[in-house]
Short mmCIF file of C-alpha atoms and ligand atoms in Angstrom, two decimals:
data_model
loop_
_atom_site.label_atom_id
_atom_site.label_comp_id
_atom_site.label_asym_id
_atom_site.label_seq_id
_atom_site.Cartn_x
_atom_site.Cartn_y
_atom_site.Cartn_z
CA MET U 1 -85.46 -42.34 -16.45
CA SER U 2 -86.08 -39.24 -18.29
CA ASN U 3 -83.16 -37.15 -18.67
CA THR U 4 -85.08 -33.85 -18.51
CA PHE U 5 -85.42 -31.85 -15.14
CA TYR U 6 -87.78 -29.30 -15.02
CA VAL U 7 -87.90 -26.67 -11.91
CA THR U 8 -90.15 -23.95 -11.10
CA THR U 9 -90.72 -21.19 -8.99
CA PRO U 10 -93.87 -19.66 -7.82
CA ILE U 11 -94.70 -16.95 -10.27
CA TYR U 12 -94.66 -13.92 -8.07
CA TYR U 13 -97.79 -10.97 -7.76
CA VAL U 14 -96.77 -7.65 -9.44
CA ASN U 15 -98.67 -5.80 -6.91
CA ASP U 16 -95.45 -6.16 -4.75
CA LEU U 17 -91.55 -5.52 -5.04
CA PRO U 18 -89.54 -8.23 -4.45
CA HIS U 19 -88.43 -9.22 -0.92
CA ILE U 20 -86.00 -12.03 0.49
CA GLY U 21 -89.02 -14.72 0.48
CA HIS U 22 -88.78 -14.67 -3.45
CA ALA U 23 -85.33 -14.32 -3.66
CA TYR U 24 -85.41 -17.43 -1.42
CA THR U 25 -87.33 -19.88 -3.87
CA THR U 26 -85.47 -18.33 -6.83
CA VAL U 27 -82.14 -19.02 -5.71
CA ALA U 28 -83.11 -22.40 -4.55
CA ALA U 29 -84.35 -23.44 -8.09
CA ASP U 30 -81.16 -21.95 -9.59
CA VAL U 31 -79.18 -23.98 -7.55
CA LEU U 32 -81.03 -27.14 -8.40
CA ALA U 33 -81.06 -26.28 -12.37
CA ARG U 34 -77.34 -25.48 -12.07
CA PHE U 35 -76.71 -28.78 -10.29
CA TYR U 36 -78.69 -31.11 -12.57
CA ARG U 37 -77.24 -29.18 -15.66
CA TYR U 38 -73.86 -30.00 -14.53
CA ALA U 39 -74.85 -33.36 -13.71
CA GLY U 40 -75.81 -34.02 -17.62
CA ARG U 41 -79.65 -33.52 -17.56
CA GLU U 42 -81.59 -31.43 -20.08
CA VAL U 43 -82.81 -29.05 -17.43
CA PHE U 44 -85.72 -26.46 -18.01
CA PHE U 45 -86.15 -23.76 -15.15
CA LEU U 46 -88.87 -21.58 -15.43
CA THR U 47 -89.95 -18.48 -13.24
CA GLY U 48 -92.30 -15.57 -14.26
CA THR U 49 -95.01 -13.26 -12.84
CA ASP U 50 -98.51 -13.64 -11.91
CA GLU U 51 -100.36 -10.26 -13.23
CA HIS U 52 -103.95 -10.99 -13.08
CA GLY U 53 -106.46 -10.69 -10.26
CA GLN U 54 -108.08 -8.33 -7.92
CA LYS U 55 -105.19 -7.69 -6.03
CA VAL U 56 -103.06 -6.27 -8.85
CA GLU U 57 -106.00 -4.17 -10.31
CA ARG U 58 -106.62 -2.63 -6.99
CA ALA U 59 -102.52 -1.77 -6.37
CA ALA U 60 -102.72 -0.36 -9.87
CA GLU U 61 -105.63 1.89 -9.07
CA ALA U 62 -103.74 2.68 -6.14
CA ALA U 63 -100.69 3.96 -8.03
CA GLY U 64 -102.72 5.89 -10.55
CA GLU U 65 -101.67 3.17 -13.13
CA THR U 66 -103.62 0.63 -15.60
CA PRO U 67 -103.06 -2.91 -14.73
CA ILE U 68 -100.85 -3.69 -17.60
CA GLN U 69 -98.58 -0.46 -16.70
CA LEU U 70 -98.21 -1.65 -13.21
CA ALA U 71 -97.13 -4.96 -14.40
CA ASP U 72 -94.60 -3.79 -17.16
CA ARG U 73 -93.04 -1.92 -14.31
CA VAL U 74 -92.60 -4.04 -11.59
CA VAL U 75 -91.98 -7.09 -13.80
CA GLU U 76 -88.71 -5.30 -14.49
CA ARG U 77 -87.82 -5.24 -10.61
CA PHE U 78 -87.96 -8.98 -10.80
CA LYS U 79 -86.41 -9.47 -13.96
CA THR U 80 -83.27 -7.36 -13.06
CA LEU U 81 -83.17 -9.05 -9.41
CA TRP U 82 -82.60 -12.34 -11.13
CA VAL U 83 -79.64 -10.89 -13.38
CA LYS U 84 -78.55 -9.67 -10.06
CA LEU U 85 -78.47 -12.77 -8.56
CA ASN U 86 -77.17 -14.79 -11.31
CA ILE U 87 -80.37 -16.46 -12.18
CA SER U 88 -80.28 -18.95 -15.14
CA ASN U 89 -83.89 -19.23 -15.74
CA ASP U 90 -84.42 -20.96 -19.30
CA ASP U 91 -87.71 -18.76 -19.47
CA PHE U 92 -89.57 -16.01 -17.85
CA ILE U 93 -93.19 -16.32 -18.13
CA ARG U 94 -96.10 -13.60 -17.93
CA THR U 95 -99.64 -14.53 -17.17
CA THR U 96 -100.60 -11.41 -19.56
CA GLN U 97 -98.50 -12.97 -22.50
CA GLU U 98 -100.87 -14.24 -25.25
CA ARG U 99 -98.97 -17.68 -25.07
CA HIS U 100 -100.62 -17.78 -21.51
CA VAL U 101 -103.71 -16.44 -22.08
CA LYS U 102 -104.51 -18.71 -24.92
CA ALA U 103 -103.23 -21.84 -23.20
CA ALA U 104 -105.52 -20.78 -20.05
CA SER U 105 -108.69 -20.54 -22.36
CA ARG U 106 -108.14 -23.68 -23.90
CA PHE U 107 -107.29 -25.43 -20.66
CA PHE U 108 -110.68 -24.28 -19.31
CA GLU U 109 -112.54 -25.43 -22.33
CA THR U 110 -111.17 -28.90 -22.14
CA ILE U 111 -112.17 -29.39 -18.76
CA GLN U 112 -115.54 -27.97 -19.70
CA GLU U 113 -116.12 -30.18 -22.38
CA HIS U 114 -115.09 -32.92 -20.42
CA GLY U 115 -118.07 -31.92 -18.36
CA ASP U 116 -116.36 -30.80 -15.01
CA ILE U 117 -117.11 -27.34 -15.15
CA TYR U 118 -120.63 -25.55 -14.75
CA LEU U 119 -122.20 -22.61 -13.79
CA GLY U 120 -123.66 -22.10 -10.30
CA MET U 121 -123.80 -19.30 -7.20
CA TYR U 122 -121.57 -18.86 -4.94
CA GLU U 123 -121.57 -17.27 -1.34
CA ASP U 124 -119.33 -17.31 1.02
CA TRP U 125 -116.57 -15.15 3.13
CA TYR U 126 -114.07 -13.76 0.71
CA CYS U 127 -110.47 -12.02 1.91
CA THR U 128 -109.61 -9.82 -1.08
CA PRO U 129 -105.83 -9.52 -0.18
CA CYS U 130 -105.77 -13.42 -0.37
CA GLU U 131 -108.40 -13.70 -3.53
CA SER U 132 -109.47 -16.76 -0.90
CA PHE U 133 -113.24 -17.44 -0.34
CA TRP U 134 -113.59 -19.18 3.30
CA THR U 135 -116.35 -21.01 5.09
CA GLU U 136 -117.58 -19.95 8.42
CA GLN U 137 -115.60 -22.94 9.91
CA GLN U 138 -112.66 -22.09 8.20
CA LEU U 139 -112.40 -18.27 9.56
CA ASP U 140 -110.43 -17.76 12.40
CA ASN U 141 -112.17 -15.63 14.66
CA GLY U 142 -114.05 -14.20 11.83
CA LYS U 143 -110.94 -13.35 10.10
CA CYS U 144 -109.20 -14.46 7.45
CA PRO U 145 -107.30 -17.72 8.46
CA ASP U 146 -104.19 -16.99 6.15
CA CYS U 147 -103.35 -13.33 6.63
CA GLY U 148 -105.69 -12.28 9.63
CA ARG U 149 -107.35 -9.46 7.56
CA ASP U 150 -111.41 -8.68 7.46
CA VAL U 151 -113.23 -10.72 5.30
CA HIS U 152 -116.86 -10.03 3.58
CA LYS U 153 -119.72 -12.08 2.31
CA LEU U 154 -119.74 -12.27 -1.33
CA GLN U 155 -121.95 -13.92 -3.76
CA GLU U 156 -121.95 -14.18 -7.47
CA GLU U 157 -122.54 -16.30 -10.41
CA SER U 158 -119.49 -18.57 -10.74
CA TYR U 159 -118.49 -21.07 -12.82
CA PHE U 160 -117.47 -23.90 -10.87
CA PHE U 161 -114.81 -26.88 -11.16
CA ARG U 162 -115.97 -30.37 -10.05
CA MET U 163 -113.06 -31.03 -7.75
CA SER U 164 -115.06 -33.04 -5.50
CA ALA U 165 -115.06 -35.72 -8.24
CA TYR U 166 -111.61 -35.83 -8.07
CA GLN U 167 -111.21 -36.54 -4.02
CA GLN U 168 -110.68 -40.03 -4.59
CA PRO U 169 -108.51 -39.88 -7.62
CA LEU U 170 -106.28 -37.30 -5.52
CA LEU U 171 -106.07 -40.04 -2.80
CA ASP U 172 -105.21 -42.29 -4.64
CA TYR U 173 -102.20 -40.19 -6.79
CA LEU U 174 -101.01 -39.05 -2.95
CA GLU U 175 -101.10 -42.97 -1.96
CA ALA U 176 -99.48 -43.97 -4.85
CA ASN U 177 -96.78 -41.31 -4.96
CA PRO U 178 -95.38 -40.87 -1.25
CA ALA U 179 -93.08 -38.32 -2.33
CA PHE U 180 -95.36 -35.97 -4.21
CA VAL U 181 -95.32 -33.50 -1.38
CA ARG U 182 -92.11 -32.43 0.94
CA PRO U 183 -91.53 -32.25 3.54
CA VAL U 184 -92.95 -35.27 4.81
CA SER U 185 -94.90 -33.55 7.62
CA ARG U 186 -96.61 -31.19 4.92
CA TYR U 187 -97.65 -34.76 3.10
CA ASN U 188 -99.25 -35.88 5.94
CA GLU U 189 -100.98 -32.73 6.58
CA LEU U 190 -102.17 -32.60 3.13
CA VAL U 191 -103.68 -36.17 3.15
CA SER U 192 -105.68 -35.58 6.17
CA PHE U 193 -106.93 -32.46 4.37
CA VAL U 194 -107.91 -34.33 1.30
CA ARG U 195 -109.45 -36.90 3.14
CA GLY U 196 -111.65 -34.42 5.13
CA GLY U 197 -113.43 -33.71 1.52
CA LEU U 198 -113.07 -31.68 -1.36
CA LYS U 199 -115.96 -29.26 -2.34
CA ASP U 200 -116.20 -27.90 -5.94
CA LEU U 201 -114.15 -24.77 -6.55
CA SER U 202 -115.46 -21.64 -7.85
CA ILE U 203 -113.19 -20.55 -10.60
CA SER U 204 -114.64 -17.57 -11.87
CA ARG U 205 -115.35 -14.00 -10.85
CA THR U 206 -117.77 -11.27 -12.10
CA THR U 207 -116.84 -8.70 -9.68
CA PHE U 208 -113.96 -7.36 -11.76
CA SER U 209 -112.51 -7.31 -15.21
CA TRP U 210 -108.68 -7.52 -14.54
CA GLY U 211 -108.23 -11.28 -15.65
CA ILE U 212 -108.89 -13.95 -18.43
CA PRO U 213 -112.19 -13.81 -19.84
CA VAL U 214 -113.96 -17.10 -19.46
CA PRO U 215 -114.19 -18.74 -23.00
CA GLY U 216 -117.65 -17.98 -24.20
CA ASN U 217 -118.75 -15.67 -21.35
CA PRO U 218 -116.77 -12.78 -21.15
CA LYS U 219 -119.00 -11.31 -18.18
CA HIS U 220 -116.72 -13.40 -16.14
CA VAL U 221 -113.07 -13.85 -15.69
CA ILE U 222 -110.96 -17.01 -14.71
CA TYR U 223 -110.02 -17.16 -11.04
CA VAL U 224 -106.55 -15.90 -10.75
CA TRP U 225 -105.16 -19.18 -8.89
CA PHE U 226 -106.73 -21.12 -11.86
CA ASP U 227 -104.76 -18.97 -14.39
CA ALA U 228 -101.79 -18.87 -12.51
CA LEU U 229 -100.99 -22.55 -12.03
CA LEU U 230 -101.49 -23.06 -15.61
CA ASN U 231 -97.98 -21.03 -16.44
CA TYR U 232 -96.23 -24.25 -15.53
CA ILE U 233 -97.79 -25.74 -18.49
CA SER U 234 -98.10 -22.65 -20.79
CA ALA U 235 -94.94 -22.16 -20.72
CA LEU U 236 -94.22 -25.59 -22.24
CA GLY U 237 -96.08 -25.06 -25.16
CA TYR U 238 -99.47 -26.49 -24.04
CA PRO U 239 -101.54 -26.79 -26.05
CA ASP U 240 -99.86 -26.38 -29.46
CA ASP U 241 -96.53 -27.88 -28.95
CA MET U 242 -97.54 -31.24 -27.26
CA GLU U 243 -94.02 -32.49 -28.41
CA ARG U 244 -92.33 -30.17 -26.09
CA PHE U 245 -94.80 -30.31 -23.67
CA ASN U 246 -94.32 -33.82 -23.13
CA HIS U 247 -90.97 -33.69 -23.23
CA PHE U 248 -90.81 -31.79 -20.04
CA TRP U 249 -93.80 -32.92 -18.37
CA PRO U 250 -94.43 -33.89 -15.78
CA ALA U 251 -92.32 -31.31 -13.74
CA ASN U 252 -89.90 -32.58 -11.46
CA VAL U 253 -90.89 -30.30 -8.71
CA HIS U 254 -92.60 -27.09 -8.14
CA LEU U 255 -90.70 -25.15 -5.34
CA ILE U 256 -93.24 -23.18 -3.31
CA GLY U 257 -93.68 -21.55 0.02
CA LYS U 258 -95.64 -23.54 2.64
CA ASP U 259 -98.79 -20.83 2.42
CA ILE U 260 -99.45 -21.89 -1.24
CA LEU U 261 -99.14 -25.52 -0.76
CA ARG U 262 -102.92 -26.21 -1.06
CA PHE U 263 -103.07 -24.65 -4.13
CA HIS U 264 -100.41 -26.84 -5.64
CA ALA U 265 -101.08 -30.17 -4.09
CA VAL U 266 -104.96 -30.16 -4.22
CA TYR U 267 -106.30 -27.53 -6.92
CA TRP U 268 -103.70 -27.98 -9.53
CA PRO U 269 -103.45 -32.09 -9.60
CA THR U 270 -107.09 -32.12 -9.71
CA PHE U 271 -107.37 -29.77 -12.58
CA LEU U 272 -104.47 -31.68 -14.46
CA MET U 273 -106.48 -35.11 -13.83
CA ALA U 274 -109.50 -33.24 -15.35
CA ALA U 275 -107.73 -32.47 -18.59
CA GLY U 276 -106.12 -35.80 -18.60
CA LEU U 277 -102.88 -34.73 -17.84
CA THR U 278 -100.32 -36.01 -15.50
CA PRO U 279 -99.72 -34.29 -11.91
CA PRO U 280 -96.13 -32.70 -11.22
CA ARG U 281 -93.83 -35.19 -9.70
CA GLN U 282 -93.42 -33.46 -6.42
CA VAL U 283 -94.40 -29.84 -4.75
CA PHE U 284 -91.68 -28.67 -2.08
CA ALA U 285 -93.10 -26.28 0.09
CA HIS U 286 -90.38 -24.18 1.97
CA GLY U 287 -90.59 -22.53 5.37
CA TRP U 288 -90.91 -18.46 5.69
CA TRP U 289 -88.64 -16.11 7.16
CA THR U 290 -88.99 -13.70 9.82
CA ILE U 291 -86.74 -10.85 10.27
CA GLU U 292 -84.95 -10.32 13.65
CA GLY U 293 -87.84 -12.76 14.88
CA LYS U 294 -90.68 -10.80 13.37
CA LYS U 295 -92.88 -11.51 10.45
CA MET U 296 -91.84 -9.51 7.54
CA SER U 297 -94.50 -7.00 6.57
CA LYS U 298 -94.78 -3.69 5.12
CA SER U 299 -96.35 -2.08 8.46
CA LEU U 300 -93.38 -2.89 10.58
CA ARG U 301 -91.27 -1.73 7.79
CA ASN U 302 -88.90 -4.42 8.25
CA VAL U 303 -89.19 -5.85 4.63
CA VAL U 304 -86.04 -6.99 3.35
CA ASP U 305 -84.73 -5.91 0.30
CA PRO U 306 -82.62 -8.62 -1.80
CA TYR U 307 -81.08 -5.69 -3.93
CA ARG U 308 -79.60 -4.06 -0.78
CA LEU U 309 -78.48 -7.49 0.44
CA VAL U 310 -76.21 -8.07 -2.58
CA ASP U 311 -75.09 -4.81 -2.31
CA LEU U 312 -73.93 -5.03 1.35
CA TYR U 313 -72.84 -8.58 1.05
CA GLY U 314 -72.00 -9.81 -2.57
CA VAL U 315 -74.17 -12.01 -4.61
CA ASP U 316 -72.61 -15.39 -3.75
CA PRO U 317 -72.56 -14.79 0.10
CA LEU U 318 -76.07 -14.11 0.18
CA ARG U 319 -76.99 -17.15 -2.13
CA TYR U 320 -74.85 -19.38 0.22
CA PHE U 321 -76.79 -17.93 3.43
CA LEU U 322 -79.88 -18.20 2.30
CA LEU U 323 -79.58 -22.04 1.49
CA ARG U 324 -76.90 -22.91 4.49
CA GLU U 325 -78.79 -21.29 7.54
CA VAL U 326 -82.00 -22.75 7.20
CA PRO U 327 -82.92 -26.64 6.22
CA PHE U 328 -85.14 -26.04 3.56
CA GLY U 329 -88.55 -26.79 4.38
CA GLN U 330 -88.06 -25.03 7.89
CA ASP U 331 -89.02 -21.61 9.04
CA GLY U 332 -85.91 -19.77 9.40
CA ASP U 333 -84.99 -15.78 10.57
CA TYR U 334 -83.11 -13.34 8.86
CA SER U 335 -80.40 -11.02 10.59
CA ASP U 336 -77.79 -9.05 9.68
CA GLU U 337 -75.53 -10.78 12.48
CA ALA U 338 -76.57 -14.20 11.17
CA ILE U 339 -75.09 -13.64 7.49
CA ILE U 340 -72.00 -11.63 8.73
CA HIS U 341 -71.39 -14.71 11.16
CA ARG U 342 -71.59 -17.09 7.93
CA ILE U 343 -69.81 -15.04 5.85
CA ASN U 344 -66.93 -14.54 8.49
CA SER U 345 -66.67 -18.31 9.23
CA ASP U 346 -67.78 -20.11 6.51
CA LEU U 347 -66.67 -18.35 3.76
CA ALA U 348 -63.93 -15.89 4.85
CA ASN U 349 -62.08 -18.29 7.28
CA ASP U 350 -62.84 -21.81 6.11
CA LEU U 351 -63.13 -21.58 2.20
CA GLY U 352 -61.20 -18.37 1.67
CA ASN U 353 -58.26 -19.16 3.77
CA LEU U 354 -58.26 -22.64 2.39
CA LEU U 355 -57.52 -21.40 -0.94
CA ASN U 356 -55.43 -18.30 -0.26
CA ARG U 357 -53.03 -19.97 2.12
CA SER U 358 -52.48 -22.82 -0.36
CA VAL U 359 -51.54 -20.57 -3.45
CA GLY U 360 -49.64 -18.56 -1.27
CA MET U 361 -47.51 -21.41 0.03
CA LEU U 362 -47.42 -22.60 -3.78
CA ASP U 363 -46.11 -19.77 -4.81
CA LYS U 364 -43.52 -19.28 -2.03
CA TYR U 365 -42.28 -23.02 -2.40
CA PHE U 366 -42.58 -23.71 -6.02
CA LYS U 367 -43.20 -20.58 -7.43
CA GLY U 368 -46.68 -21.30 -8.27
CA ARG U 369 -46.06 -24.47 -10.44
CA LEU U 370 -47.64 -28.02 -9.54
CA ALA U 371 -46.16 -31.11 -10.09
CA GLU U 372 -47.31 -34.59 -10.24
CA PRO U 373 -47.91 -36.29 -6.71
CA THR U 374 -45.45 -39.06 -5.65
CA ASP U 375 -45.69 -41.79 -2.83
CA LEU U 376 -49.16 -41.12 -1.64
CA THR U 377 -49.79 -41.89 2.18
CA ASP U 378 -52.82 -42.98 3.85
CA LEU U 379 -53.59 -39.43 4.27
CA GLU U 380 -53.68 -38.40 0.44
CA VAL U 381 -55.83 -41.69 -0.02
CA GLY U 382 -57.91 -40.47 2.72
CA ILE U 383 -58.43 -37.35 1.38
CA ARG U 384 -59.40 -38.76 -2.14
CA GLU U 385 -61.78 -41.09 -0.44
CA LEU U 386 -63.65 -38.46 1.52
CA THR U 387 -63.99 -36.36 -1.68
CA GLU U 388 -65.67 -39.26 -3.65
CA THR U 389 -67.76 -39.92 -0.54
CA THR U 390 -68.89 -36.17 -0.64
CA TYR U 391 -69.99 -36.42 -4.10
CA ARG U 392 -72.20 -39.34 -3.22
CA GLN U 393 -73.50 -37.33 -0.14
CA ILE U 394 -74.09 -34.39 -2.23
CA LYS U 395 -75.91 -36.35 -5.00
CA SER U 396 -78.32 -37.91 -2.42
CA ALA U 397 -78.70 -34.67 -0.65
CA PHE U 398 -79.96 -33.10 -3.78
CA GLU U 399 -82.32 -36.03 -4.39
CA GLU U 400 -83.97 -34.96 -1.14
CA ILE U 401 -83.79 -31.03 -1.90
CA ALA U 402 -81.66 -31.00 1.13
CA PHE U 403 -79.25 -27.99 0.83
CA HIS U 404 -77.75 -27.55 4.07
CA HIS U 405 -76.79 -31.18 3.97
CA VAL U 406 -75.13 -30.64 0.87
CA LEU U 407 -73.35 -27.68 1.94
CA SER U 408 -72.47 -29.20 5.19
CA ALA U 409 -70.79 -31.91 3.27
CA ILE U 410 -68.94 -29.84 1.02
CA TRP U 411 -67.84 -28.03 4.13
CA ARG U 412 -66.73 -31.19 5.87
CA LEU U 413 -64.31 -31.67 2.87
CA ILE U 414 -63.08 -27.74 3.39
CA SER U 415 -62.38 -28.84 7.22
CA ARG U 416 -60.39 -31.92 6.31
CA LEU U 417 -58.27 -30.07 3.72
CA ASN U 418 -57.61 -27.08 6.06
CA LYS U 419 -56.65 -29.89 8.68
CA TYR U 420 -54.37 -31.87 6.42
CA ILE U 421 -52.31 -28.82 5.52
CA ASP U 422 -51.84 -28.68 9.60
CA GLU U 423 -51.00 -31.93 9.83
CA THR U 424 -48.55 -32.16 6.98
CA ALA U 425 -47.12 -28.82 7.82
CA PRO U 426 -45.89 -27.52 4.58
CA TRP U 427 -43.55 -24.98 6.47
CA THR U 428 -41.76 -27.60 7.83
CA LEU U 429 -41.45 -29.82 4.69
CA PHE U 430 -40.20 -26.84 2.85
CA LYS U 431 -37.04 -26.42 5.29
CA ASP U 432 -35.46 -29.88 4.29
CA PRO U 433 -34.71 -30.26 0.51
CA ASP U 434 -35.02 -34.12 1.08
CA MET U 435 -38.60 -33.36 1.76
CA HIS U 436 -39.59 -31.68 -0.99
CA PRO U 437 -41.12 -34.10 -3.31
CA ARG U 438 -43.43 -34.81 -0.15
CA LEU U 439 -44.18 -31.28 -0.16
CA MET U 440 -45.04 -31.44 -3.93
CA THR U 441 -47.60 -34.43 -3.11
CA VAL U 442 -48.92 -32.52 -0.27
CA MET U 443 -49.92 -29.31 -2.76
CA ALA U 444 -50.93 -31.38 -5.52
CA THR U 445 -53.29 -33.07 -3.27
CA VAL U 446 -54.57 -29.85 -1.77
CA PHE U 447 -55.10 -28.32 -5.36
CA GLU U 448 -56.93 -31.50 -6.51
CA GLY U 449 -59.15 -31.01 -3.43
CA ILE U 450 -59.95 -27.26 -4.11
CA ARG U 451 -60.53 -28.17 -7.73
CA HIS U 452 -63.26 -30.50 -6.61
CA ILE U 453 -64.48 -28.00 -4.12
CA SER U 454 -64.85 -25.16 -6.98
CA GLN U 455 -67.21 -27.88 -8.45
CA MET U 456 -69.30 -28.76 -5.54
CA ILE U 457 -69.85 -24.75 -4.56
CA TYR U 458 -70.63 -24.00 -8.26
CA PRO U 459 -74.51 -24.35 -8.17
CA PHE U 460 -74.41 -22.28 -5.01
CA MET U 461 -71.95 -19.68 -5.90
CA PRO U 462 -71.16 -19.99 -9.66
CA GLU U 463 -69.20 -16.39 -9.49
CA SER U 464 -66.67 -17.75 -6.55
CA ALA U 465 -66.30 -21.05 -8.39
CA GLY U 466 -65.26 -19.33 -11.47
CA LYS U 467 -62.92 -17.25 -9.71
CA MET U 468 -61.36 -20.06 -7.62
CA ARG U 469 -60.99 -21.92 -10.89
CA ALA U 470 -59.23 -18.82 -12.51
CA GLN U 471 -56.50 -18.77 -9.75
CA LEU U 472 -56.05 -22.45 -10.65
CA HIS U 473 -55.95 -21.79 -14.46
CA LEU U 474 -58.97 -24.20 -14.99
CA PRO U 475 -61.83 -23.43 -17.40
CA PRO U 476 -65.11 -22.09 -16.07
CA ILE U 477 -67.94 -24.26 -15.19
CA THR U 478 -70.24 -23.56 -18.67
CA PRO U 479 -72.40 -25.57 -20.75
CA PRO U 480 -72.61 -28.09 -22.65
CA TYR U 481 -70.41 -29.50 -19.50
CA SER U 482 -68.93 -32.05 -21.76
CA GLN U 483 -66.03 -32.69 -19.39
CA LEU U 484 -68.47 -33.81 -16.41
CA SER U 485 -67.55 -37.36 -15.68
CA LYS U 486 -63.86 -36.34 -16.08
CA ASP U 487 -64.53 -33.45 -13.75
CA TYR U 488 -65.59 -36.06 -10.95
CA THR U 489 -62.43 -38.20 -11.16
CA TRP U 490 -59.43 -37.64 -8.68
CA GLY U 491 -56.31 -36.48 -10.45
CA GLN U 492 -57.23 -33.91 -13.04
CA MET U 493 -55.19 -30.85 -12.20
CA ARG U 494 -52.48 -30.65 -15.00
CA PRO U 495 -48.77 -31.30 -13.70
CA ASP U 496 -47.03 -28.15 -14.33
CA GLU U 497 -49.91 -25.92 -13.93
CA THR U 498 -48.94 -22.46 -13.04
CA ILE U 499 -51.42 -21.08 -10.36
CA THR U 500 -51.72 -17.23 -9.61
CA ARG U 501 -52.89 -15.56 -6.65
CA GLY U 502 -56.13 -13.83 -6.95
CA ALA U 503 -57.83 -10.99 -4.69
CA PRO U 504 -59.41 -12.88 -1.64
CA LEU U 505 -62.56 -14.49 -2.46
CA PHE U 506 -64.35 -13.66 0.56
CA PRO U 507 -63.28 -10.85 2.43
CA ARG U 508 -64.33 -10.61 6.14
CA ILE U 509 -67.03 -8.24 6.97
CA ASN U 510 -66.56 -6.42 9.96
CA ALA U 511 -69.91 -5.76 11.95
N1 MSP W 601 -98.59 -15.41 -7.40
C1 MSP W 601 -98.72 -16.43 -6.25
C2 MSP W 601 -98.17 -17.78 -6.72
C3 MSP W 601 -98.69 -18.23 -7.92
S1 MSP W 601 -98.25 -19.70 -8.21
C4 MSP W 601 -98.82 -20.51 -9.63
C5 MSP W 601 -97.92 -15.64 -4.78
N2 MSP W 601 -97.13 -14.79 -5.34
S2 MSP W 601 -96.43 -14.13 -4.23
O1 MSP W 601 -95.80 -13.28 -4.58
O2 MSP W 601 -97.37 -13.80 -3.14
O3 MSP W 601 -95.56 -15.38 -3.13
C6 MSP W 601 -94.58 -15.90 -3.76
C7 MSP W 601 -93.97 -16.87 -2.93
O4 MSP W 601 -93.20 -15.78 -1.78
C8 MSP W 601 -94.90 -17.58 -1.78
O5 MSP W 601 -94.25 -18.85 -2.22
C9 MSP W 601 -94.43 -17.26 -0.82
O6 MSP W 601 -94.34 -18.33 0.31
C10 MSP W 601 -93.26 -16.69 -0.70
N3 MSP W 601 -92.92 -15.64 0.39
C11 MSP W 601 -93.54 -14.69 0.76
N4 MSP W 601 -93.40 -14.12 1.79
C12 MSP W 601 -92.55 -15.21 2.44
C13 MSP W 601 -91.23 -15.17 3.28
N5 MSP W 601 -91.52 -14.14 4.54
N6 MSP W 601 -90.46 -16.39 3.41
C14 MSP W 601 -90.45 -16.88 2.72
N7 MSP W 601 -90.87 -17.15 1.33
C15 MSP W 601 -92.21 -16.05 1.35
O7 MSP W 601 -98.40 -16.42 -3.81
#
């Protein structure tokens, strides 16, 4: 199997400021990227912005700007947010960049030369905010089935992609790759959608001009979804640098929200097939966040601003909350109470307290100095075994992209360590000098456990992992991760290491 790991987020529209939904996917992708880098894979993590199309053109008009001025302004809001959220993307693609425009034009031409693009007339119901055409049957009480807004009849000359020719190849691909779409329920939905028939797809527009011109017919601009999906390959250097492209392609996973599954799991693989390229390995559709039970919308004024959440709660607690609160793939609900509860119970009480009390005890009993453990009992062996089991669980939960399972496995180990301290009662051992070697064994076991926890939480909470490790006088986890196999092995805390107490990792939040 290839050692590379290519993960993407959707590219975000620049007509809107970043919100919690954007932060969600990007944090999830970052956690995968960090986990696989630490596991020794060569990771390429891509995010970016979707800057063409009528939606952006209209938003710019409303703001009294040109589309590129709007894009240049909003893209900074995304980039700054990713820095603030500690996102480790390897590249950031904008669809207005030369490299992308060139790749998209070449891709269009390639399919055209292959005979899968033709000029025709298109007429149907069109939803402008969604940039989607709908058939009469697809409308929901005469409204757009995606957003519920008004649609209007639109007729235009258009280039069509012969998607109908790819119905069977796509079904074959789906059958041969049962993990192509996750969660499983979405895979099943998708298979029945494709069985229902694929029509040719209109892939150009003449009613506005903010887009990539169709090669050889600049009256048309390329449909924004055709343009946008290509970001996943233009960022790899397609078509000029096919060596680099082939190194990372096919993508291991495109992380997306459930609303854009059809684009990624029907349009995208068929475009690729038409160009003679392999479809991505997996498309994972996560659920949507509601806000205190309500749909997030500008009109309800309940849009959750991730900048505000970072300022209020801190970057790691937010990253943790997003991936712990809701099973990845399901819908979830955001509320201030929910995040405060997670911070106080999981972070402050369980993890923060484990570190704090352990450092305090070592400080008091041995002036902060660790020594080799001696005479292990079943308890210590059990902790070591649980740590090893936890790594295995983490690995398989990551393969399923089940972040909540990764985290609950880590928290089982944290609880076990807290319980181990209660069971061994270091404060009692300390009273009897004959028991001091036993006390040192307990302390060494606890700190070895904490070292592993710092490694396990690292993809989710890189900053806190670093702070924990600083207290343990361990180096931060940074590339090139050459210590990997050693890090995962039990018994790496150096004897005679001095531990220094730091500020509490996760202060409690008073609601
Ligand atoms: N530009 C397209 C994607 C092109 S990818 C080739 C787009 N952009 S978007 O900015 O509108 O949406 C980006 C992502 O945000 C989508 O995956 C969408 O599911 C996600 N979310 C929007 N609102 C959301 C929530 N309330 N909750 C979770 N994710 C949400 O679509």
